[in-house]
XYZ file of C-alpha atoms in Angstrom:
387
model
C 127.974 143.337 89.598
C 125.689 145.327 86.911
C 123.103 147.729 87.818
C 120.208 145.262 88.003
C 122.562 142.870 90.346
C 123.280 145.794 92.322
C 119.726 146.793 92.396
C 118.500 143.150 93.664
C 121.746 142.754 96.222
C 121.152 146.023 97.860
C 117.229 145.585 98.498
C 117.996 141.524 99.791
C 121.268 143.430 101.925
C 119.018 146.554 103.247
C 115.972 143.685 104.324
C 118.744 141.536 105.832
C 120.295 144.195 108.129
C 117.254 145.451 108.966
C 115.453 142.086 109.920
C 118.907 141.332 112.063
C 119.114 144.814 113.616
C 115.727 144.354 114.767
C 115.125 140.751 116.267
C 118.318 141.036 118.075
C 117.227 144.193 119.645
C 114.120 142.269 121.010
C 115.457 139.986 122.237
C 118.167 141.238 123.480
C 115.916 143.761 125.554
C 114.525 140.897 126.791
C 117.662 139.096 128.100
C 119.282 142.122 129.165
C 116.492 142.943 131.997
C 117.552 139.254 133.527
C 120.681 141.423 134.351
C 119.186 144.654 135.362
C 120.340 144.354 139.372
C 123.879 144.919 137.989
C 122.648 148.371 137.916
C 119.775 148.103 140.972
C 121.728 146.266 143.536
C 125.341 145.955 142.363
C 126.442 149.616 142.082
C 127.232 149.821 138.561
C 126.545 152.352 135.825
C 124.169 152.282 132.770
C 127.126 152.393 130.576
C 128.619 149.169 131.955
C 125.054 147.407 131.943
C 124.653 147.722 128.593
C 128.445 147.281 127.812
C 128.533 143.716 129.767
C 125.215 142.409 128.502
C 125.724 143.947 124.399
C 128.539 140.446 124.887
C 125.944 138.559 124.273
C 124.731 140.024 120.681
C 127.051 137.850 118.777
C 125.248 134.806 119.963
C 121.727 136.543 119.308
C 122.889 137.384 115.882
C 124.382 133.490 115.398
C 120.921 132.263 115.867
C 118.688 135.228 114.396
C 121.147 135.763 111.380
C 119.419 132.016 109.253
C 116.203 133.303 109.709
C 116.504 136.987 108.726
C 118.057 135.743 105.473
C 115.172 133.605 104.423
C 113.547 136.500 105.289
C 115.382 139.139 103.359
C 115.420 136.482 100.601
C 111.326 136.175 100.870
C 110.914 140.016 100.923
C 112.845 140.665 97.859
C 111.894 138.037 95.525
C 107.821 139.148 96.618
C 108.606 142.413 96.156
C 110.324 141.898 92.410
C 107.179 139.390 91.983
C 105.075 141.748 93.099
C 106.308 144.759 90.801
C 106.212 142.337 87.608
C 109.738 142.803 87.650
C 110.625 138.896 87.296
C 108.298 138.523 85.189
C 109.897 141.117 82.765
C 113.212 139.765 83.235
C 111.956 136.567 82.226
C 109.806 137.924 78.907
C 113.697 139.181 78.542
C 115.627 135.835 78.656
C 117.097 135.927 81.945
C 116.963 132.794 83.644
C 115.919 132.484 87.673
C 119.436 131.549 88.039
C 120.392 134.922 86.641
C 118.090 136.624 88.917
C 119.053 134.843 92.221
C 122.703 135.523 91.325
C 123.143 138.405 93.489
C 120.875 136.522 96.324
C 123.188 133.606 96.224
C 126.538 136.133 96.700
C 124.559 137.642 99.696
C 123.876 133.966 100.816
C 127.456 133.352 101.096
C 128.636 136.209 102.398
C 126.286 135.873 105.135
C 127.385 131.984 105.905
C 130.506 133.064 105.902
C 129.475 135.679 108.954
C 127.695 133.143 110.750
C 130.793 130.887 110.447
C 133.571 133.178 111.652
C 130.674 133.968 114.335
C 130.267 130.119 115.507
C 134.097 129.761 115.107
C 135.803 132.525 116.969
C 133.316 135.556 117.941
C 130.878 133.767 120.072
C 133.132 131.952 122.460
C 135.253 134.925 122.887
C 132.237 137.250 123.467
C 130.970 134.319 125.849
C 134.049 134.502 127.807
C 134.240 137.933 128.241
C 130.484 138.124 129.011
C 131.502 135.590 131.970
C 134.990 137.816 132.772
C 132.857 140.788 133.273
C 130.144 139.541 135.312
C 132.226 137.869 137.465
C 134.243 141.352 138.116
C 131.110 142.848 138.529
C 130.501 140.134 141.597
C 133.846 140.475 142.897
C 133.898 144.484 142.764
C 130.805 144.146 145.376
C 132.039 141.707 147.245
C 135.375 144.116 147.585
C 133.606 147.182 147.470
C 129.881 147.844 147.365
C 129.169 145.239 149.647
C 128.131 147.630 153.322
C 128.919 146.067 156.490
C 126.541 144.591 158.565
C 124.297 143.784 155.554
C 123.500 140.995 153.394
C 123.671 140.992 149.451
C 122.745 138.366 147.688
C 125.283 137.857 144.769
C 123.198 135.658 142.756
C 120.265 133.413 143.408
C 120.710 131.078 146.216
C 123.789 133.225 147.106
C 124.069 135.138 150.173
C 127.412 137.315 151.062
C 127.333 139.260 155.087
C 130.746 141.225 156.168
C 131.131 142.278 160.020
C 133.512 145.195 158.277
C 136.235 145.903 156.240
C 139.741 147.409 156.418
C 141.117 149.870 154.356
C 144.029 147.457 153.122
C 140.865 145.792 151.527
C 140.663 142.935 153.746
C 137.117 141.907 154.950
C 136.631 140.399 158.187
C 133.723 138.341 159.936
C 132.581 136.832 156.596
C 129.533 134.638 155.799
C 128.892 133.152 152.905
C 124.786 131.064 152.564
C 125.136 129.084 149.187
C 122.063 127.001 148.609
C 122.147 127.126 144.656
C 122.489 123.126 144.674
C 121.082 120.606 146.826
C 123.213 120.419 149.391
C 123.450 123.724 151.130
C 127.469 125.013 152.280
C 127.543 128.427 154.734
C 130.913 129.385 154.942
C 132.677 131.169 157.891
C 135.269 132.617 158.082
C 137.620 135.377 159.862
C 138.767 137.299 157.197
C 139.527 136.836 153.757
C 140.315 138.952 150.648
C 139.659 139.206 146.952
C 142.518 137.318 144.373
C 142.739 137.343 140.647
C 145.104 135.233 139.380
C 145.424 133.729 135.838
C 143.006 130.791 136.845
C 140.224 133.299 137.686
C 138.988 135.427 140.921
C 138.411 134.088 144.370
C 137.778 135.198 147.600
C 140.145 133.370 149.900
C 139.119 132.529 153.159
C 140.943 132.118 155.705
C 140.473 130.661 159.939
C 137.275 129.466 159.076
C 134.620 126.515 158.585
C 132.441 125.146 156.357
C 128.895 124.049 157.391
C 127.287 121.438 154.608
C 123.731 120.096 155.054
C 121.241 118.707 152.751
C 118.294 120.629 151.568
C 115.160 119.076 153.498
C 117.025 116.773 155.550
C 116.965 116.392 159.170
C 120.183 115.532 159.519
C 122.454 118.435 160.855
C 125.061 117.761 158.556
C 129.284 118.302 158.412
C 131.336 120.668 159.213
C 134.500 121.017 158.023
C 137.575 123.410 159.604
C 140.277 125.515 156.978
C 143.049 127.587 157.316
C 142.944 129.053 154.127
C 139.888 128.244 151.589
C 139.771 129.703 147.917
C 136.153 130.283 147.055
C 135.851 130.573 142.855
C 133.775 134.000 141.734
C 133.870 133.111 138.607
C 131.075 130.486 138.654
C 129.385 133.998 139.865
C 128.912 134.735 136.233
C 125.283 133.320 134.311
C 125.175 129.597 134.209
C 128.707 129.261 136.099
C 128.600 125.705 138.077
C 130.475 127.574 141.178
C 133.676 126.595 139.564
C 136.124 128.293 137.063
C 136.328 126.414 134.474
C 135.087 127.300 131.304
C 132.639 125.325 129.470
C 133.176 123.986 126.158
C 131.002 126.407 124.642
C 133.695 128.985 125.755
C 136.539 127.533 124.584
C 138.754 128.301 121.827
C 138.458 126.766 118.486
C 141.807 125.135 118.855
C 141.028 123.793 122.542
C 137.633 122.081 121.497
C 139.396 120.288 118.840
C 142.149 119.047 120.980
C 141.162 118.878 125.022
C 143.611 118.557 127.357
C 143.111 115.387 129.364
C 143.203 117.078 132.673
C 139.843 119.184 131.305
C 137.365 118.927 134.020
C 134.553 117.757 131.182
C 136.990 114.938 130.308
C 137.443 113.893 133.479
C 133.527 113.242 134.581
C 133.440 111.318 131.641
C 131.695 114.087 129.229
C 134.216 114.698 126.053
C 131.438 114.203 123.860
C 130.763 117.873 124.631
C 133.901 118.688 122.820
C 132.606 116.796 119.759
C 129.415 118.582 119.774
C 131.213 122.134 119.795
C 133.050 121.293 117.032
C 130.685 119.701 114.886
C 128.016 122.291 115.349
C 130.570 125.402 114.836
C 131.648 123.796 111.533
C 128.071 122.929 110.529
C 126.670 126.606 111.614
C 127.743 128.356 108.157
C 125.605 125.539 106.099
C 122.420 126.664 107.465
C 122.140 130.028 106.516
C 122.673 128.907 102.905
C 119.580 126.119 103.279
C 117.134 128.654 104.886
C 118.264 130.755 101.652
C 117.586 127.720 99.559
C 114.479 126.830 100.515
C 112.854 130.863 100.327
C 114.652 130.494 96.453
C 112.908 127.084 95.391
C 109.404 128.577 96.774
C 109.585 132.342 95.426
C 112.161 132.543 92.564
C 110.166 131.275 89.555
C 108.294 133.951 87.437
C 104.528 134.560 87.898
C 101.680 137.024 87.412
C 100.247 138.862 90.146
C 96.855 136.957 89.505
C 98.851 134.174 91.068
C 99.206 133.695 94.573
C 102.123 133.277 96.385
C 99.997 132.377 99.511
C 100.616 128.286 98.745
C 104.313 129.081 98.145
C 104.667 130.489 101.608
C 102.441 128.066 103.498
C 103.939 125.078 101.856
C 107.659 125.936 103.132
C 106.181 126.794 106.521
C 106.567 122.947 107.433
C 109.879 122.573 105.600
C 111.175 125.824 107.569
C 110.112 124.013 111.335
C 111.214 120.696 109.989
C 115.123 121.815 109.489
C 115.176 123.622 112.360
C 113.439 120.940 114.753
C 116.131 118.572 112.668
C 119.180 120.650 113.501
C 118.556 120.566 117.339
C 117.598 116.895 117.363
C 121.409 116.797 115.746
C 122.936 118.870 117.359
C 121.701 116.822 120.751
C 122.992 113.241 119.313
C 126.417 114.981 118.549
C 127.473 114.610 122.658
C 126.331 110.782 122.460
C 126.721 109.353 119.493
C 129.696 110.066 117.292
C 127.274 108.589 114.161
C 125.730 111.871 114.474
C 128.600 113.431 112.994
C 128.217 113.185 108.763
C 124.029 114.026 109.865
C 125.411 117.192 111.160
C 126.500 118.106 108.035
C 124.590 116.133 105.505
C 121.048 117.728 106.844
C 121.516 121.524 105.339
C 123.799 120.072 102.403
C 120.440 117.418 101.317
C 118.092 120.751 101.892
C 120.141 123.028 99.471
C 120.224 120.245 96.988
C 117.121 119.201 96.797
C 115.775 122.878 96.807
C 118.247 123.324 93.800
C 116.636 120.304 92.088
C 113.208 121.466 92.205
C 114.278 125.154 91.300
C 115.308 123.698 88.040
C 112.196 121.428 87.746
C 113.979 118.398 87.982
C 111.949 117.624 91.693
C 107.901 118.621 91.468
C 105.926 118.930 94.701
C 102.479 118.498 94.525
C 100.881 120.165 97.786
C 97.819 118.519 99.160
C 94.901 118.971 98.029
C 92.663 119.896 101.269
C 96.003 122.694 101.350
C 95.096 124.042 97.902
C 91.225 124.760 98.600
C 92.183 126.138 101.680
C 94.366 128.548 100.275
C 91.947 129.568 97.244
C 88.902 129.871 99.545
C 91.018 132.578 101.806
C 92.193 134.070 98.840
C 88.868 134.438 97.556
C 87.472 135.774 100.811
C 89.987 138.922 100.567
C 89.314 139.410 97.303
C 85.670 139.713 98.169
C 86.119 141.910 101.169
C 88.510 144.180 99.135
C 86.092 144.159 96.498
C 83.302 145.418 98.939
């Protein structure tokens, strides 16, 4: 790249780090207080809170990263607008293609990121999010967990020991789970913690299992065991008390190809699979739309008597449009395997048609009651600025 495409990469790169940097932050401030009683009630150190929940920034940045590039995009073609500097380039002979050249590399470069995110990042960070957690669970049901009280592992999840060895084995156990309708307290006479390759579980043993529905008046089962293996893995955020993984977990190469013993295949749900794929293939596209769409409004040269308030307002609706569209897609994907060419065909029509009507070969006309709404609060802040 010259010096001018150096000049225009770097401000578009610097906006786009710092927009990411800074939305994940929030919100990841905001998630990671859901999982502050790791630290209150659980026993464990700042250092691992914030190394278990920091898991879940690759997801954050999946779904922030589309966004922060229309608005890196937005900020840097205003900001050359702003400083006449397309204009000049345009007096010059450079072409708006010429200018967005170095946009469009950082474009790709940051589908690319958001694919290899979708593809292989997430899920692994998502699994190891749900690895960790569930440790966490299982180190105080091992170890933090005081005799004689009760902790409550998650909601709806109630854990009581009458004491514990030193060989690690618990003994007098009780276990309340009432995260589902019908309510199971286990009891048991001892039991002790068990990783294997399948996941952790406490395993019960000389015990019974007391089931009743919630609200009922019924008194319920109960059900005798020898030995009972009790998953902690469904411990971990949206776990279904089980240890399998959920599609959205999965490997790249296991979504494409289930086994048919998969629990989701099984209860009839494989369209799951289909959805996982589809939408990890389709995630790179939309960064390059959102991009798009911030070119075909801002890129063309204009004086700084001209507004770009229309520009902005009129992709407002465009920018909730393709989003709202991408959900409603992503939802037919489990059901309907039609769904499938929409997934992709939806950010592939936006970049087009944004490409036509950069070149001038598509004109919108905005409406009318849009345009003296615009001009009249343009002319208010003139007046107020004037005064």
């Amino acid at each position: 790249m010259g010096r001018l495409d150096r000049y225009i990469f770097v401000t578009a790169a610097t906006a786009f780090l710092g927009v990411t940097a800074v939305l994940s932050a929030m919100i990841w401030s905001t998630q990671a207080l859901r999982q502050l009683d790791l630290v209150t009630s659980q026993g464990q150190t700042i250092l691992a809170f914030i190394s278990i929940t920091s898991l879940t920034m690759p997801t954050l940045v999946l779904v922030i990263a589309p966004a922060a590039l229309f608005i890196a995009t937005a900020y840097t073609l205003l900001k050359l607008n702003g400083d006449s500097e397309i204009v000049v380039m345009a007096a010059a002979g450079m072409s708006h293609w010429r200018v967005l050249r170095p946009l469009i590399i950082l474009a790709v470069l940051a589908s690319l990121f958001v694919e290899v995110l979708a593809i292989d990042l997430v899920p692994a960070s998502l699994r190891s999010f749900r690895d960790q957690v569930s440790r966490v669970r299982a180190d105080v049901v091992s170890f933090v967990a005081q005799p004689g009280r009760f902790v409550t592992l998650s909601p709806g999840l109630v854990f009581h020991i009458r004491e514990r060895a030193s060989n690690g084995v618990m003994r007098g156990i009780l276990i309340d789970d009432a995260r589902e309708k019908e309510i199971s307290t286990y009891v048991a006479d001892r039991g002790q913690i068990v990783e294997t390759p399948k996941g952790i579980f406490l395993v019960l043993e000389d015990g019974s299992i007391h089931r009743r529905t919630a609200g009922s008046a019924s008194n319920g089962s109960v059900v005798a065991f020898q030995r009972y293996a009790f998953g902690l893995d469904g411990l971990a955020p949206g776990g279904q008390g089980g240890s399998e993984l959920r599609p959205s977990e999965r490997s790249f190469d296991y979504v494409q190809s289930p086994p048919a013993n998969d629990v989701y295949v099984l209860i009839g749900q494989a369209g799951r699979f289909r959805e996982e794929v589809h939408k990890r293939l389709s995630a790179g596209l939309y960064p390059f739309a959102f991009f798009a769409v911030a070119a075909a409004a801002l890129a063309r040269p204009r004086t700084t008597r001209q507004s770009r308030g229309l520009a902005l307002a009129a992709i407002i609706p465009v920018m909730v449009g393709l989003q709202i569209s991408s959900f409603v897609v992503g939802g037919q994907l489990r059901t309907s395997e039609a769904a499938v060419p929409v997934a992709y065909l939806l950010p592939l029509a936006c970049i087009v048609i944004c490409a036509f009507a950069l070149q001038g070969w598509i004109k919108f006309a905005p409406p009318q009651a849009l345009v003296r709404m615009v001009d009249a609060v343009s002319a208010r802040v003139n007046r107020l600025t004037a005064n």
